[in-house]
Tab-separated table of C-alpha atoms and ligand atoms in Angstrom:
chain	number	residue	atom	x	y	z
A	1	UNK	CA	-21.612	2.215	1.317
A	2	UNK	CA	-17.922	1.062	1.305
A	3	UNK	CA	-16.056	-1.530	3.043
A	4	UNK	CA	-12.991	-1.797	3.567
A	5	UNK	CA	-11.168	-5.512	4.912
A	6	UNK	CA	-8.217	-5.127	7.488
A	7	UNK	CA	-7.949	-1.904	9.586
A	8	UNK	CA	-3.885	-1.895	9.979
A	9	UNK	CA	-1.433	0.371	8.880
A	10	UNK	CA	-3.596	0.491	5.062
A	11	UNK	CA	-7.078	-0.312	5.786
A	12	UNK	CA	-7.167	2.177	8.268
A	13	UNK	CA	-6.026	5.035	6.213
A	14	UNK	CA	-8.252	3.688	3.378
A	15	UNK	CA	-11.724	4.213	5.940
A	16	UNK	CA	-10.225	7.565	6.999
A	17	UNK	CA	-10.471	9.007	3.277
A	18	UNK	CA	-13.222	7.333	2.599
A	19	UNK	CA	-15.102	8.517	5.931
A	20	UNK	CA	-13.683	11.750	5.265
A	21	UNK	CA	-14.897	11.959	1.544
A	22	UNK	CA	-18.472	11.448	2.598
A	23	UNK	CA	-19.131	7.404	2.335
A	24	UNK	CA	-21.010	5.413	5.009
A	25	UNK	CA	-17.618	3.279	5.843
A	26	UNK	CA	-17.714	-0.189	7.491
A	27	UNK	CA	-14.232	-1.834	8.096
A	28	UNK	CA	-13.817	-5.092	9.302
A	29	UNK	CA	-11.090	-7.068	11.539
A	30	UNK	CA	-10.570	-10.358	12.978
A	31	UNK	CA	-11.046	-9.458	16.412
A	32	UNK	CA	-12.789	-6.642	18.909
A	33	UNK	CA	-8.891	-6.128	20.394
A	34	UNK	CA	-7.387	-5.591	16.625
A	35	UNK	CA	-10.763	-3.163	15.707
A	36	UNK	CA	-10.083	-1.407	18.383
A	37	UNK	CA	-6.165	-0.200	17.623
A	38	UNK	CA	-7.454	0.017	14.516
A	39	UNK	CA	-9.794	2.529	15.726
A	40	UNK	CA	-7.542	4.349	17.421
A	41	UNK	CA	-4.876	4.893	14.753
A	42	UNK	CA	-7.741	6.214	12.743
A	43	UNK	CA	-8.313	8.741	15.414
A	44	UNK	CA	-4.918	9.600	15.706
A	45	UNK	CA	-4.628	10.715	12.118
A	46	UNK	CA	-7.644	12.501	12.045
A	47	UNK	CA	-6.379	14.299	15.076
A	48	UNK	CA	-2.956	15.269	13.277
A	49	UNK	CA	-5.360	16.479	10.424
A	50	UNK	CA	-7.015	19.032	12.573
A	51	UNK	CA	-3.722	19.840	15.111
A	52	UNK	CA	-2.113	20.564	10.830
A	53	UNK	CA	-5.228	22.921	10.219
A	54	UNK	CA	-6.183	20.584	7.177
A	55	UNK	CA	-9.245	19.262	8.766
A	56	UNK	CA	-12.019	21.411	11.037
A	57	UNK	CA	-12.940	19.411	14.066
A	58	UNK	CA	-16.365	19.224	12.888
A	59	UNK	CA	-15.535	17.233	9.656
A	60	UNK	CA	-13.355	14.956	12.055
A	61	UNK	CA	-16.815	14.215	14.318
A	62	UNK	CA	-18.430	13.332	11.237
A	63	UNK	CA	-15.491	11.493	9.558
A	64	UNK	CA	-15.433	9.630	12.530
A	65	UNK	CA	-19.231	8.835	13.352
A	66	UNK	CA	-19.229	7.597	9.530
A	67	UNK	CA	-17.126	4.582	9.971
A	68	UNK	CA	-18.700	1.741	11.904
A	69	UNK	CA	-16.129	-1.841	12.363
A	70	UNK	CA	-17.059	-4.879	12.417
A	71	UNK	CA	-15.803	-8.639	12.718
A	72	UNK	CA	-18.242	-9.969	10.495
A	73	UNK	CA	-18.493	-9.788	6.750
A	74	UNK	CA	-22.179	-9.969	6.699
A	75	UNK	CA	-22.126	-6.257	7.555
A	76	UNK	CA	-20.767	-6.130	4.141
A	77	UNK	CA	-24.285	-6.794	2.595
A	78	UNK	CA	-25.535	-3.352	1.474
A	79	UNK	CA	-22.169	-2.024	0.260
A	80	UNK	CA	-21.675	-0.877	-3.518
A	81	UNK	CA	-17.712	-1.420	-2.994
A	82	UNK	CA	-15.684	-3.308	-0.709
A	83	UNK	CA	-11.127	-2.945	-0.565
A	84	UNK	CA	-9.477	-5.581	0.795
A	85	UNK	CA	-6.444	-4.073	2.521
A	86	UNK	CA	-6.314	-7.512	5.069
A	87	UNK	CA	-2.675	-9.261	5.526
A	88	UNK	CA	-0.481	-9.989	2.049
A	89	UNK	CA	-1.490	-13.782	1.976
A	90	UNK	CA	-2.935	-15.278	-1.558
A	91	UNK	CA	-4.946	-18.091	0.072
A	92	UNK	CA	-6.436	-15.819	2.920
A	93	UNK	CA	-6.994	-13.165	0.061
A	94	UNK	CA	-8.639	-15.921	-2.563
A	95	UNK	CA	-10.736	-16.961	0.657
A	96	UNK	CA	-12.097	-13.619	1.434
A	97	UNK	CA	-12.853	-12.649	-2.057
A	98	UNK	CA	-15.132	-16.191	-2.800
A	99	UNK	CA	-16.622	-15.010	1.172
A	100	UNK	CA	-17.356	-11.686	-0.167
A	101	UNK	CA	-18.862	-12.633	-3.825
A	102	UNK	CA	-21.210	-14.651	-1.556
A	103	UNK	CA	-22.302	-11.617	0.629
A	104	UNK	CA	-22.166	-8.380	-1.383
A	105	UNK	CA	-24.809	-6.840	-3.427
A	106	UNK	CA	-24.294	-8.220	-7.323
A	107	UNK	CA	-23.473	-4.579	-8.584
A	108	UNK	CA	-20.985	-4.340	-5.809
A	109	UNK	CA	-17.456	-3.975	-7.173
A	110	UNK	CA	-14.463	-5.616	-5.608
A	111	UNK	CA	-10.957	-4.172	-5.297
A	112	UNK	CA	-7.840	-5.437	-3.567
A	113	UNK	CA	-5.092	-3.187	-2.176
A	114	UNK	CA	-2.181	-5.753	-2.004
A	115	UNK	CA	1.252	-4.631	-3.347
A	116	UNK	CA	2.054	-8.400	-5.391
A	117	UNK	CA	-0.623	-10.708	-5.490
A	118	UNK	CA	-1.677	-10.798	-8.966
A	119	UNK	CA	-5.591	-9.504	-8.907
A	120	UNK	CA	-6.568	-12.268	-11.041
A	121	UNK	CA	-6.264	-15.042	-8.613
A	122	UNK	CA	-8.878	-13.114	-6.736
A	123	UNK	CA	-11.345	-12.078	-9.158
A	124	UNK	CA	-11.152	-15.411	-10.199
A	125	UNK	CA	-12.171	-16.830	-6.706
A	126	UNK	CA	-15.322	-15.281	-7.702
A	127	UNK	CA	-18.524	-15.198	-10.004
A	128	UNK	CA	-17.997	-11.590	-10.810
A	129	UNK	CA	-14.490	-11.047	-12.050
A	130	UNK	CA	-15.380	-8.341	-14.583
A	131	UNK	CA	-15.912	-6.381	-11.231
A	132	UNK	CA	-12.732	-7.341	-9.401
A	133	UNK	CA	-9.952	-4.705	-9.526
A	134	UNK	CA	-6.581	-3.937	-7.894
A	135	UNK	CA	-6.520	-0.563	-6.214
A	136	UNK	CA	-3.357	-0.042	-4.315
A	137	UNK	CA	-3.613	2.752	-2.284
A	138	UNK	CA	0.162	4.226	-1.394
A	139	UNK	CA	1.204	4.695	2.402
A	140	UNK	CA	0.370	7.018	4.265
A	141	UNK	CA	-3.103	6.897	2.620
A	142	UNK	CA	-4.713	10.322	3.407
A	143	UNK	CA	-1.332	12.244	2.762
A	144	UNK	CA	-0.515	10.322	-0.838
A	145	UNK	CA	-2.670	11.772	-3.761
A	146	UNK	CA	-2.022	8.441	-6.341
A	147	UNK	CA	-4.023	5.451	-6.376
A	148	UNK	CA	-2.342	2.882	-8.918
A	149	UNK	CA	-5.134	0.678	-10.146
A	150	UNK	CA	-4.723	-2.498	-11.564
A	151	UNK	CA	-6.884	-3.968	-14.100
A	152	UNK	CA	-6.460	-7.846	-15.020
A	153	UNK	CA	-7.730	-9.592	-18.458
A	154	UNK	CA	-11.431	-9.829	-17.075
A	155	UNK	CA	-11.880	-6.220	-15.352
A	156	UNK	CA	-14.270	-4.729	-17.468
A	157	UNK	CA	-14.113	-0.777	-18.796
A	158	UNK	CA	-17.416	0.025	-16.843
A	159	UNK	CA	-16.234	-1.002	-13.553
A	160	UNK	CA	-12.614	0.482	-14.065
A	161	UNK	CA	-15.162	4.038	-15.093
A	162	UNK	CA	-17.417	3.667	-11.587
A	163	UNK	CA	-13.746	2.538	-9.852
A	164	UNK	CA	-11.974	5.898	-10.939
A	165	UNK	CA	-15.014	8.256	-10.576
A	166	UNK	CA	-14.698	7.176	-6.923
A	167	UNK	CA	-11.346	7.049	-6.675
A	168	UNK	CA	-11.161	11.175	-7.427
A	169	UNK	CA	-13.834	11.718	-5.327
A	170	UNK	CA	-11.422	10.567	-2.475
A	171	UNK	CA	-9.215	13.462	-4.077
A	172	UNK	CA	-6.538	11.004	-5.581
A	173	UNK	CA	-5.076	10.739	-8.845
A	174	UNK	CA	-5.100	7.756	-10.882
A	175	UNK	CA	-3.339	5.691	-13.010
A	176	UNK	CA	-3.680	2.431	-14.489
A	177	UNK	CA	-1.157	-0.015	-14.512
A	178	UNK	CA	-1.849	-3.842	-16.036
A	179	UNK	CA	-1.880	-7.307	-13.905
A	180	UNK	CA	1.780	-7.790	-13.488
A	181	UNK	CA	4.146	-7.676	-10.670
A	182	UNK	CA	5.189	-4.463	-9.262
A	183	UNK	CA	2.743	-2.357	-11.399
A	184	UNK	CA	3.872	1.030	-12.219
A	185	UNK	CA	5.164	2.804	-8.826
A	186	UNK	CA	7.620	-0.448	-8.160
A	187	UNK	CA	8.489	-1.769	-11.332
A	188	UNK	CA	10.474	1.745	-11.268
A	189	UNK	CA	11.002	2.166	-7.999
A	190	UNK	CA	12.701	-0.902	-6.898
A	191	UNK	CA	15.186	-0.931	-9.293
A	192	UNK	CA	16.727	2.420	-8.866
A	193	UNK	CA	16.626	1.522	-4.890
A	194	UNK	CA	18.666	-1.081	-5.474
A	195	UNK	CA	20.979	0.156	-8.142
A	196	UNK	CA	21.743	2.468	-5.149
A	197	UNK	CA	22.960	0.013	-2.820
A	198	UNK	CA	24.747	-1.295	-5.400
A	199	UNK	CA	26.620	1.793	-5.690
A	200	UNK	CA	27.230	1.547	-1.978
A	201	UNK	CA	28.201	-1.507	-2.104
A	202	UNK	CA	30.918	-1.692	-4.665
A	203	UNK	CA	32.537	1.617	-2.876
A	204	UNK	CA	31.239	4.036	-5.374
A	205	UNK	CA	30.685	6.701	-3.475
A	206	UNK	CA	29.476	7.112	0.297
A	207	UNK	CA	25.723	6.399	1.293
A	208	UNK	CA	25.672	10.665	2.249
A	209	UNK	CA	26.802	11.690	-1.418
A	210	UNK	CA	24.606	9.439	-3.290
A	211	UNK	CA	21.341	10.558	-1.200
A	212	UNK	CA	22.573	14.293	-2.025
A	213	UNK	CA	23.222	13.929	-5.413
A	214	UNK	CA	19.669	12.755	-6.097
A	215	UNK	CA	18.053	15.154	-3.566
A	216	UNK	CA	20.137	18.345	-4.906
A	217	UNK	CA	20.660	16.921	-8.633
A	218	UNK	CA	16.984	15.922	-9.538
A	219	UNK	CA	15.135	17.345	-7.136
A	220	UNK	CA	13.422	14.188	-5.746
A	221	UNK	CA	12.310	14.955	-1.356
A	222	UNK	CA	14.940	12.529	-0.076
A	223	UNK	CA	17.936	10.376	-1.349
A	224	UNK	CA	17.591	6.278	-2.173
A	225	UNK	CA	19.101	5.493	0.915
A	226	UNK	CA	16.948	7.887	3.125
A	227	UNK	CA	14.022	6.166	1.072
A	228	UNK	CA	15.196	2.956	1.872
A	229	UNK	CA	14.759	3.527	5.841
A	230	UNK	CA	11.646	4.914	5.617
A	231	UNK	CA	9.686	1.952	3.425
A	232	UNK	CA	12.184	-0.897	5.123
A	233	UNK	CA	14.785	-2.976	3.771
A	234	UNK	CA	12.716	-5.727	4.219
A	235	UNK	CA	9.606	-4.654	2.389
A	236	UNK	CA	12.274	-3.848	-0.395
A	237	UNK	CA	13.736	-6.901	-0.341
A	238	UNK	CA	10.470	-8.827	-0.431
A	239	UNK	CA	9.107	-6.370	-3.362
A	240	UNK	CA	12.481	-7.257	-5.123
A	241	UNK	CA	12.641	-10.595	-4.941
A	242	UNK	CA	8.475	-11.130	-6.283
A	243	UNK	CA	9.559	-8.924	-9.281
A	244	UNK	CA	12.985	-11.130	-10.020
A	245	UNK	CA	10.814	-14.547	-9.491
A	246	UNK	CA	8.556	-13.082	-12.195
A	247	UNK	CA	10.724	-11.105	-14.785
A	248	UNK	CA	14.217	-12.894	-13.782
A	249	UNK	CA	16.086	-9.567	-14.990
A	250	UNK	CA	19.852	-8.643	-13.319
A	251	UNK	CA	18.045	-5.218	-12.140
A	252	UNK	CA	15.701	-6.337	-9.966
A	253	UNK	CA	18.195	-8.928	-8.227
A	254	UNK	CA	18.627	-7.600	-4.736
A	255	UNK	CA	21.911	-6.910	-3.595
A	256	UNK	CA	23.738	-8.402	-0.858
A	257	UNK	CA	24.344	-5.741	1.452
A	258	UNK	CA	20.469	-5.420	1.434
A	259	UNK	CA	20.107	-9.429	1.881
A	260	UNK	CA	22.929	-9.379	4.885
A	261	UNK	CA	20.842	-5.798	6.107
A	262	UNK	CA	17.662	-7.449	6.252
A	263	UNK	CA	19.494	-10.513	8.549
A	264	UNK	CA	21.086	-8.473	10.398
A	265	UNK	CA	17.817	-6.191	11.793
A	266	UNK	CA	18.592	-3.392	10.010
A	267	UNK	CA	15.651	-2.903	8.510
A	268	UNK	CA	15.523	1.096	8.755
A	269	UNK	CA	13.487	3.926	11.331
A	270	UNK	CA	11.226	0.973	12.222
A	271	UNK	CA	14.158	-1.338	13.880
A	272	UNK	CA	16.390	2.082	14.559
A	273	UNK	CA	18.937	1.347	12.151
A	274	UNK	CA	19.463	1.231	8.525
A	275	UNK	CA	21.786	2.573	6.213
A	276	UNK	CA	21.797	5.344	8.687
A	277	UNK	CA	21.829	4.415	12.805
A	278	UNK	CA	18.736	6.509	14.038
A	279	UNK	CA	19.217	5.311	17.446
A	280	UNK	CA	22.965	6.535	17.846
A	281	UNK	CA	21.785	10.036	16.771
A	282	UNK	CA	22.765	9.798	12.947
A	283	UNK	CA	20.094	12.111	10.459
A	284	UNK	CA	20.662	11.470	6.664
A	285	UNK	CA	21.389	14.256	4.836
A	286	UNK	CA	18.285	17.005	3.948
A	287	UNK	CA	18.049	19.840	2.003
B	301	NAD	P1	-1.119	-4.770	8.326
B	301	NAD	O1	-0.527	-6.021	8.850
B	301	NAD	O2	-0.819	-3.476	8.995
B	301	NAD	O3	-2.728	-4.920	8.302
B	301	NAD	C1	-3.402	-6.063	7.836
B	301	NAD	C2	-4.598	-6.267	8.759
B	301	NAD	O4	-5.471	-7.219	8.159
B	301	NAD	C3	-4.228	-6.833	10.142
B	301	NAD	O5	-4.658	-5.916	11.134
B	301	NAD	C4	-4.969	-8.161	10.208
B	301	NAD	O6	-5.480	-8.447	11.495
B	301	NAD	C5	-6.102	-7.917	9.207
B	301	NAD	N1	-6.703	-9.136	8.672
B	301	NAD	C6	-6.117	-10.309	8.351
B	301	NAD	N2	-7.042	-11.163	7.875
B	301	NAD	C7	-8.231	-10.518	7.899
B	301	NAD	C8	-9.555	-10.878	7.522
B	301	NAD	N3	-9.853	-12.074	7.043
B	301	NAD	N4	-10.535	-9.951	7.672
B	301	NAD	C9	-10.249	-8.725	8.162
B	301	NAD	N5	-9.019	-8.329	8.530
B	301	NAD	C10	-8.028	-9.222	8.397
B	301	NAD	O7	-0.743	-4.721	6.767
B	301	NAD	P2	-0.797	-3.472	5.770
B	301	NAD	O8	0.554	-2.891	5.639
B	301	NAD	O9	-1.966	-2.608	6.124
B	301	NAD	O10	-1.086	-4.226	4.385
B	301	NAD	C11	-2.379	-4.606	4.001
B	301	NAD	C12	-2.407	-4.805	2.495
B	301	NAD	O11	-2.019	-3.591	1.852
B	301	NAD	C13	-1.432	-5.872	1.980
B	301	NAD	O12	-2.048	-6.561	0.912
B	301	NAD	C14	-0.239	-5.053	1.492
B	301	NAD	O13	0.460	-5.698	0.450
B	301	NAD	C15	-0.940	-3.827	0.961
B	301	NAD	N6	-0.119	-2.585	0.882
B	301	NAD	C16	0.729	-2.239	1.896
B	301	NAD	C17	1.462	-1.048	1.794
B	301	NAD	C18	2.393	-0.614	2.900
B	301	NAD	O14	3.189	0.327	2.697
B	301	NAD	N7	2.338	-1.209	4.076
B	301	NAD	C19	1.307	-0.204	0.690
B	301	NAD	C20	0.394	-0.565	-0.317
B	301	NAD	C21	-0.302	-1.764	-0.199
């Protein structure tokens, strides 16, 4: 059985693949009102599964009956592995790892989805932190294939094997990054994102050019900028500035025009505007 901690915008994808890969999935919230919209954005993905002909409605009835939420962590007793995908917080994440050491079957392994919280501060909030992992899942879950995992100086080789034969049998790839900020995806990602507004920034060339020139020039599905409305300027800036605190190198120093962005509101599709104004019509540049 697997559990899975927080049903938002990750722990809900994360008990749709597992529900739809065959595991007994029990994901827990805070409250019946938050369990519920959980619920229901599960359902509405598995819907868009079937409506895209990449699920049969008869896996989607089964996907579905196979989760079961909770508000308890007790429910958390029989499973073999539990992924905390609850709010980015150290102290509420240290609090539910030492909570689930307490509950969870000995062999169970523990993994944490966050996207900067060092993994060792949880595994070492409990008595089992050769079987504490990171396992960051990418967003959205069911339609990204890579699973970075993230193993600290006490994970030990056996769990990291049981971690990544489960892991595939999700269908995701896997790679292994070590305990440090960013991991692999980010370390990489960030800085190129913000070279970018950089560019735009000192005048270098306009925000349409740059996006085409890496679309059309390397073949990647959208320009920075583009990219940079779709995760948020905010998540970027907040991704940037945990990296600087912890390698305090010039290229992962956010730039100002992302600072002033992220005051101003524009923080991409989600608040309408970005480096391109969804809600006056604008559409960045495709292929
Ligand atoms: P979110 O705010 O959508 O969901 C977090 C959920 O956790 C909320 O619904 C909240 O009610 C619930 N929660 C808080 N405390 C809880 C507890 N004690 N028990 C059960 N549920 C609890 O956030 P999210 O974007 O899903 O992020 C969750 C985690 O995933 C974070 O650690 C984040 O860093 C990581 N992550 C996010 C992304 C992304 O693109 N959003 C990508 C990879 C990893």
């Amino acid at each position: 059985m697997v559990g899975v901690v927080g049903c938002g915008l990750m722990g809900s994808g994360i008990a749709e693949v597992c529900a739809r890969a065959g595991y007994t999935t029990v994901v827990r919230e805070i409250d019946d009102d938050l369990l519920a919209r959980g619920r229901q954005r599960i359902e509405k993905s598995l819907a868009t599964a079937v409506e895209r002909g990449k699920l049969a409605a008869a896996e989607r009835d089964a996907a579905a009956a196979r989760i079961r939420g909770t508000t308890s962590l007790q429910d958390f007793a029989e499973c073999d592995l539990v992924i905390e995908a609850a709010t980015e917080n150290l102290e509420l994440k240290k609090h539910t790892f030492a909570e689930l050491d307490q509950v969870c079957p000995s062999h169970a392994i523990l993994a944490s989805n966050t996207s900067s919280i060092p993994i060792i501060h949880m595994a070492t909030a409990t008595r089992r932190p050769e079987r504490v992992l990171g396992m960051h899942f990418m967003n959205p879950v069911p339609f990204m294939p890579l699973i970075e995992f993230v193993r600290t100086l006490t994970t030990s080789e056996e769990t990291l094997e049981v971690a990544r034969r489960f892991g595939e049998s999700l269908g995701k790839r896997i790679i292994v990054s070590k305990d440090r900020a960013g991991f692999i995806v980010n370390f990489l990602l960030i800085p190129y994102l913000c070279e970018a507004v950089r560019m735009l920034e000192q005048g270098f060339a306009t925000r349409e050019d740059i996006d085409v020139g890496m679309m059309l020039g390397t073949s990647y599905p959208m320009g920075p900028l583009t990219l940079l409305d779709f995760v948020g300027l905010d998540t970027t800036l907040y991704i940037a500035d945990i990296l600087f605190d912890e390698f305090k190198e010039p290229r992962f120093a956010a730039p100002t025009l992302l600072r002033q962005m992220v005051t101003a509101n524009f923080l991409g599709r989600k608040t309408g505007r970005g480096f391109y104004n969804y809600e006056s019509g604008e559409r960045p540049p495709s292929r």
